C-alpha positions as protocol buffer text, in pm:
chain_id: "A"
residue {
  index: 1
  type: MET
  ca { x: -999 y: -5580 z: -1538 }
}
residue {
  index: 2
  type: LYS
  ca { x: -702 y: -5356 z: -1573 }
}
residue {
  index: 3
  type: LYS
  ca { x: -703 y: -5019 z: -1385 }
}
residue {
  index: 4
  type: SER
  ca { x: -595 y: -4725 z: -1592 }
}
residue {
  index: 5
  type: ARG
  ca { x: -347 y: -4482 z: -1452 }
}
residue {
  index: 6
  type: GLY
  ca { x: -342 y: -4115 z: -1548 }
}
residue {
  index: 7
  type: PHE
  ca { x: -584 y: -3887 z: -1726 }
}
residue {
  index: 8
  type: THR
  ca { x: -751 y: -3919 z: -2062 }
}
residue {
  index: 9
  type: LEU
  ca { x: -683 y: -3671 z: -2339 }
}
residue {
  index: 10
  type: ILE
  ca { x: -1030 y: -3523 z: -2299 }
}
residue {
  index: 11
  type: GLU
  ca { x: -976 y: -3455 z: -1928 }
}
residue {
  index: 12
  type: LEU
  ca { x: -645 y: -3285 z: -1999 }
}
residue {
  index: 13
  type: MET
  ca { x: -799 y: -3071 z: -2274 }
}
residue {
  index: 14
  type: VAL
  ca { x: -1082 y: -2959 z: -2043 }
}
residue {
  index: 15
  type: VAL
  ca { x: -831 y: -2851 z: -1776 }
}
residue {
  index: 16
  type: ILE
  ca { x: -621 y: -2663 z: -2037 }
}
residue {
  index: 17
  type: VAL
  ca { x: -930 y: -2482 z: -2170 }
}
residue {
  index: 18
  type: ILE
  ca { x: -1035 y: -2380 z: -1818 }
}
residue {
  index: 19
  type: LEU
  ca { x: -687 y: -2251 z: -1739 }
}
residue {
  index: 20
  type: GLY
  ca { x: -682 y: -2061 z: -2070 }
}
residue {
  index: 21
  type: ILE
  ca { x: -1013 y: -1890 z: -1991 }
}
residue {
  index: 22
  type: LEU
  ca { x: -894 y: -1793 z: -1643 }
}
residue {
  index: 23
  type: ALA
  ca { x: -569 y: -1653 z: -1785 }
}
residue {
  index: 24
  type: ALA
  ca { x: -762 y: -1454 z: -2050 }
}
residue {
  index: 25
  type: VAL
  ca { x: -984 y: -1298 z: -1784 }
}
residue {
  index: 26
  type: ILE
  ca { x: -715 y: -1229 z: -1522 }
}
residue {
  index: 27
  type: ALA
  ca { x: -408 y: -1129 z: -1733 }
}
residue {
  index: 28
  type: PRO
  ca { x: -546 y: -796 z: -1857 }
}
residue {
  index: 29
  type: ARG
  ca { x: -617 y: -684 z: -1501 }
}
residue {
  index: 30
  type: ILE
  ca { x: -269 y: -750 z: -1362 }
}
residue {
  index: 31
  type: PRO
  ca { x: -135 y: -399 z: -1437 }
}
residue {
  index: 32
  type: GLN
  ca { x: -436 y: -253 z: -1260 }
}
residue {
  index: 33
  type: PHE
  ca { x: -361 y: -467 z: -950 }
}
residue {
  index: 34
  type: VAL
  ca { x: 2 y: -353 z: -957 }
}
residue {
  index: 35
  type: ASN
  ca { x: -105 y: 14 z: -972 }
}
residue {
  index: 36
  type: LYS
  ca { x: -347 y: -30 z: -685 }
}
residue {
  index: 37
  type: ALA
  ca { x: -70 y: -187 z: -481 }
}
residue {
  index: 38
  type: LYS
  ca { x: 160 y: 109 z: -551 }
}
residue {
  index: 39
  type: GLU
  ca { x: -120 y: 349 z: -465 }
}
residue {
  index: 40
  type: GLY
  ca { x: -185 y: 169 z: -136 }
}
residue {
  index: 41
  type: ARG
  ca { x: 186 y: 185 z: -57 }
}
residue {
  index: 42
  type: THR
  ca { x: 194 y: 562 z: -111 }
}
residue {
  index: 43
  type: LYS
  ca { x: -117 y: 621 z: 97 }
}
residue {
  index: 44
  type: GLY
  ca { x: 29 y: 402 z: 374 }
}
residue {
  index: 45
  type: ASN
  ca { x: 358 y: 594 z: 357 }
}
residue {
  index: 46
  type: LEU
  ca { x: 164 y: 923 z: 386 }
}
residue {
  index: 47
  type: GLY
  ca { x: -12 y: 789 z: 694 }
}
residue {
  index: 48
  type: THR
  ca { x: 324 y: 690 z: 842 }
}
residue {
  index: 49
  type: LEU
  ca { x: 463 y: 1040 z: 785 }
}
residue {
  index: 50
  type: ARG
  ca { x: 159 y: 1206 z: 937 }
}
residue {
  index: 51
  type: SER
  ca { x: 183 y: 982 z: 1242 }
}
residue {
  index: 52
  type: THR
  ca { x: 552 y: 1056 z: 1273 }
}
residue {
  index: 53
  type: LEU
  ca { x: 482 y: 1429 z: 1253 }
}
residue {
  index: 54
  type: ASN
  ca { x: 217 y: 1396 z: 1527 }
}
residue {
  index: 55
  type: ILE
  ca { x: 462 y: 1213 z: 1754 }
}
residue {
  index: 56
  type: TYR
  ca { x: 723 y: 1484 z: 1691 }
}
residue {
  index: 57
  type: TYR
  ca { x: 459 y: 1749 z: 1761 }
}
residue {
  index: 58
  type: SER
  ca { x: 371 y: 1582 z: 2092 }
}
residue {
  index: 59
  type: ASP
  ca { x: 735 y: 1544 z: 2195 }
}
residue {
  index: 60
  type: ASN
  ca { x: 812 y: 1910 z: 2119 }
}
residue {
  index: 61
  type: ASP
  ca { x: 529 y: 2088 z: 2303 }
}
residue {
  index: 62
  type: GLY
  ca { x: 312 y: 2163 z: 1998 }
}
residue {
  index: 63
  type: ILE
  ca { x: 588 y: 2257 z: 1756 }
}
residue {
  index: 64
  type: TYR
  ca { x: 614 y: 2104 z: 1407 }
}
residue {
  index: 65
  type: PRO
  ca { x: 950 y: 2076 z: 1230 }
}
residue {
  index: 66
  type: VAL
  ca { x: 1052 y: 2389 z: 1037 }
}
residue {
  index: 67
  type: ASP
  ca { x: 1290 y: 2213 z: 799 }
}
residue {
  index: 68
  type: THR
  ca { x: 1223 y: 1959 z: 525 }
}
residue {
  index: 69
  type: LEU
  ca { x: 1179 y: 1678 z: 779 }
}
residue {
  index: 70
  type: THR
  ca { x: 1493 y: 1471 z: 705 }
}
residue {
  index: 71
  type: ALA
  ca { x: 1709 y: 1646 z: 963 }
}
residue {
  index: 72
  type: THR
  ca { x: 1448 y: 1639 z: 1242 }
}
residue {
  index: 73
  type: LEU
  ca { x: 1266 y: 1308 z: 1188 }
}
residue {
  index: 74
  type: VAL
  ca { x: 1545 y: 1076 z: 1066 }
}
residue {
  index: 75
  type: PRO
  ca { x: 1659 y: 857 z: 1247 }
}
residue {
  index: 76
  type: LYS
  ca { x: 1495 y: 938 z: 1585 }
}
residue {
  index: 77
  type: TYR
  ca { x: 1131 y: 914 z: 1469 }
}
residue {
  index: 78
  type: ILE
  ca { x: 1156 y: 724 z: 1140 }
}
residue {
  index: 79
  type: LYS
  ca { x: 1434 y: 526 z: 969 }
}
residue {
  index: 80
  type: LYS
  ca { x: 1405 y: 716 z: 642 }
}
residue {
  index: 81
  type: ILE
  ca { x: 1158 y: 933 z: 457 }
}
residue {
  index: 82
  type: PRO
  ca { x: 945 y: 686 z: 257 }
}
residue {
  index: 83
  type: ASP
  ca { x: 909 y: 693 z: -121 }
}
residue {
  index: 84
  type: VAL
  ca { x: 616 y: 838 z: -313 }
}
residue {
  index: 85
  type: VAL
  ca { x: 502 y: 617 z: -601 }
}
residue {
  index: 86
  type: CYS
  ca { x: 227 y: 782 z: -811 }
}
residue {
  index: 87
  type: PRO
  ca { x: 94 y: 505 z: -1033 }
}
residue {
  index: 88
  type: GLY
  ca { x: 6 y: 601 z: -1386 }
}
residue {
  index: 89
  type: SER
  ca { x: 222 y: 911 z: -1376 }
}
residue {
  index: 90
  type: HIS
  ca { x: 548 y: 995 z: -1539 }
}
residue {
  index: 91
  type: LEU
  ca { x: 726 y: 1036 z: -1207 }
}
residue {
  index: 92
  type: ASP
  ca { x: 967 y: 786 z: -1058 }
}
residue {
  index: 93
  type: PRO
  ca { x: 957 y: 678 z: -693 }
}
residue {
  index: 94
  type: ILE
  ca { x: 1110 y: 957 z: -488 }
}
residue {
  index: 95
  type: ALA
  ca { x: 1149 y: 1032 z: -117 }
}
residue {
  index: 96
  type: THR
  ca { x: 1220 y: 1406 z: -121 }
}
residue {
  index: 97
  type: VAL
  ca { x: 1026 y: 1656 z: 88 }
}
residue {
  index: 98
  type: ARG
  ca { x: 951 y: 1997 z: -59 }
}
residue {
  index: 99
  type: ALA
  ca { x: 892 y: 2288 z: 178 }
}
residue {
  index: 100
  type: ASP
  ca { x: 579 y: 2466 z: 62 }
}
residue {
  index: 101
  type: THR
  ca { x: 618 y: 2843 z: 27 }
}
residue {
  index: 102
  type: THR
  ca { x: 267 y: 2923 z: -99 }
}
residue {
  index: 103
  type: ALA
  ca { x: 75 y: 3122 z: 161 }
}
residue {
  index: 104
  type: GLY
  ca { x: -235 y: 2964 z: 312 }
}
residue {
  index: 105
  type: VAL
  ca { x: -258 y: 2641 z: 118 }
}
residue {
  index: 106
  type: LEU
  ca { x: -46 y: 2340 z: 26 }
}
residue {
  index: 107
  type: ALA
  ca { x: 25 y: 2397 z: -342 }
}
residue {
  index: 108
  type: PRO
  ca { x: 198 y: 2104 z: -514 }
}
residue {
  index: 109
  type: ILE
  ca { x: 425 y: 2177 z: -809 }
}
residue {
  index: 110
  type: ASP
  ca { x: 403 y: 1822 z: -947 }
}
residue {
  index: 111
  type: THR
  ca { x: 763 y: 1717 z: -899 }
}
residue {
  index: 112
  type: SER
  ca { x: 657 y: 1413 z: -694 }
}
residue {
  index: 113
  type: GLY
  ca { x: 784 y: 1346 z: -346 }
}
residue {
  index: 114
  type: TRP
  ca { x: 611 y: 1503 z: -45 }
}
residue {
  index: 115
  type: ASN
  ca { x: 485 y: 1856 z: -4 }
}
residue {
  index: 116
  type: TYR
  ca { x: 519 y: 1985 z: 353 }
}
residue {
  index: 117
  type: GLU
  ca { x: 410 y: 2317 z: 506 }
}
residue {
  index: 118
  type: ASN
  ca { x: 698 y: 2420 z: 730 }
}
residue {
  index: 119
  type: THR
  ca { x: 612 y: 2788 z: 790 }
}
residue {
  index: 120
  type: SER
  ca { x: 509 y: 2832 z: 1153 }
}
residue {
  index: 121
  type: THR
  ca { x: 295 y: 3137 z: 1080 }
}
residue {
  index: 122
  type: GLU
  ca { x: 63 y: 2947 z: 840 }
}
residue {
  index: 123
  type: ASP
  ca { x: -267 y: 2799 z: 956 }
}
residue {
  index: 124
  type: ASN
  ca { x: -179 y: 2472 z: 782 }
}
residue {
  index: 125
  type: TRP
  ca { x: 164 y: 2443 z: 943 }
}
residue {
  index: 126
  type: GLY
  ca { x: 256 y: 2074 z: 971 }
}
residue {
  index: 127
  type: ASP
  ca { x: 35 y: 1956 z: 684 }
}
residue {
  index: 128
  type: ILE
  ca { x: 185 y: 1713 z: 438 }
}
residue {
  index: 129
  type: CYS
  ca { x: 55 y: 1572 z: 109 }
}
residue {
  index: 130
  type: VAL
  ca { x: 173 y: 1401 z: -209 }
}
residue {
  index: 131
  type: ASN
  ca { x: 337 y: 1658 z: -437 }
}
residue {
  index: 132
  type: CYS
  ca { x: 134 y: 1573 z: -750 }
}
residue {
  index: 133
  type: SER
  ca { x: -190 y: 1738 z: -860 }
}
residue {
  index: 134
  type: LEU
  ca { x: -186 y: 1632 z: -1225 }
}
residue {
  index: 135
  type: HIS
  ca { x: -266 y: 1265 z: -1176 }
}
residue {
  index: 136
  type: LYS
  ca { x: -555 y: 1093 z: -1008 }
}
residue {
  index: 137
  type: ASP
  ca { x: -572 y: 785 z: -789 }
}
residue {
  index: 138
  type: ASN
  ca { x: -703 y: 460 z: -937 }
}
residue {
  index: 139
  type: THR
  ca { x: -1051 y: 467 z: -785 }
}
residue {
  index: 140
  type: ASN
  ca { x: -1191 y: 607 z: -1108 }
}
residue {
  index: 141
  type: ALA
  ca { x: -987 y: 772 z: -1384 }
}
residue {
  index: 142
  type: ALA
  ca { x: -1256 y: 1039 z: -1445 }
}
residue {
  index: 143
  type: THR
  ca { x: -1362 y: 1111 z: -1088 }
}
residue {
  index: 144
  type: GLY
  ca { x: -1064 y: 998 z: -883 }
}
residue {
  index: 145
  type: SER
  ca { x: -896 y: 1237 z: -640 }
}
residue {
  index: 146
  type: ALA
  ca { x: -581 y: 1426 z: -725 }
}
residue {
  index: 147
  type: TRP
  ca { x: -280 y: 1286 z: -543 }
}
residue {
  index: 148
  type: SER
  ca { x: -226 y: 1618 z: -367 }
}
residue {
  index: 149
  type: SER
  ca { x: -563 y: 1581 z: -191 }
}
residue {
  index: 150
  type: PHE
  ca { x: -447 y: 1286 z: 22 }
}
């Protein structure tokens, strides 16, 4: 009896159909996965900036920076100010820090980047957030949180 080598046409067709079904299910969700990765990156960068600010605060006897962070934090505390990537928005990745001039509350003006309270007389001195209130995170398009709330 001769042993056959390889696969039959039926076996190959079954594998192709299974791969096609998997591709049809997964392919439409790829953009959502990409957006969630960008969102996670921005939230991680925000955590990095907040930690850096806390280290600066500890090193300087309870004083936060009064500039837009680049001059005081780079390069001693952090290599560079990280980018903000707001998925699903019209804004490109940007690493600028805006000094907030609105009294009493961080008030983003939706230019992307970071929004930092640098006025020492404000109660929220040292707070930093994403400078975008128009767009929501990807947890739920209807009930997600505005980027400025992180």
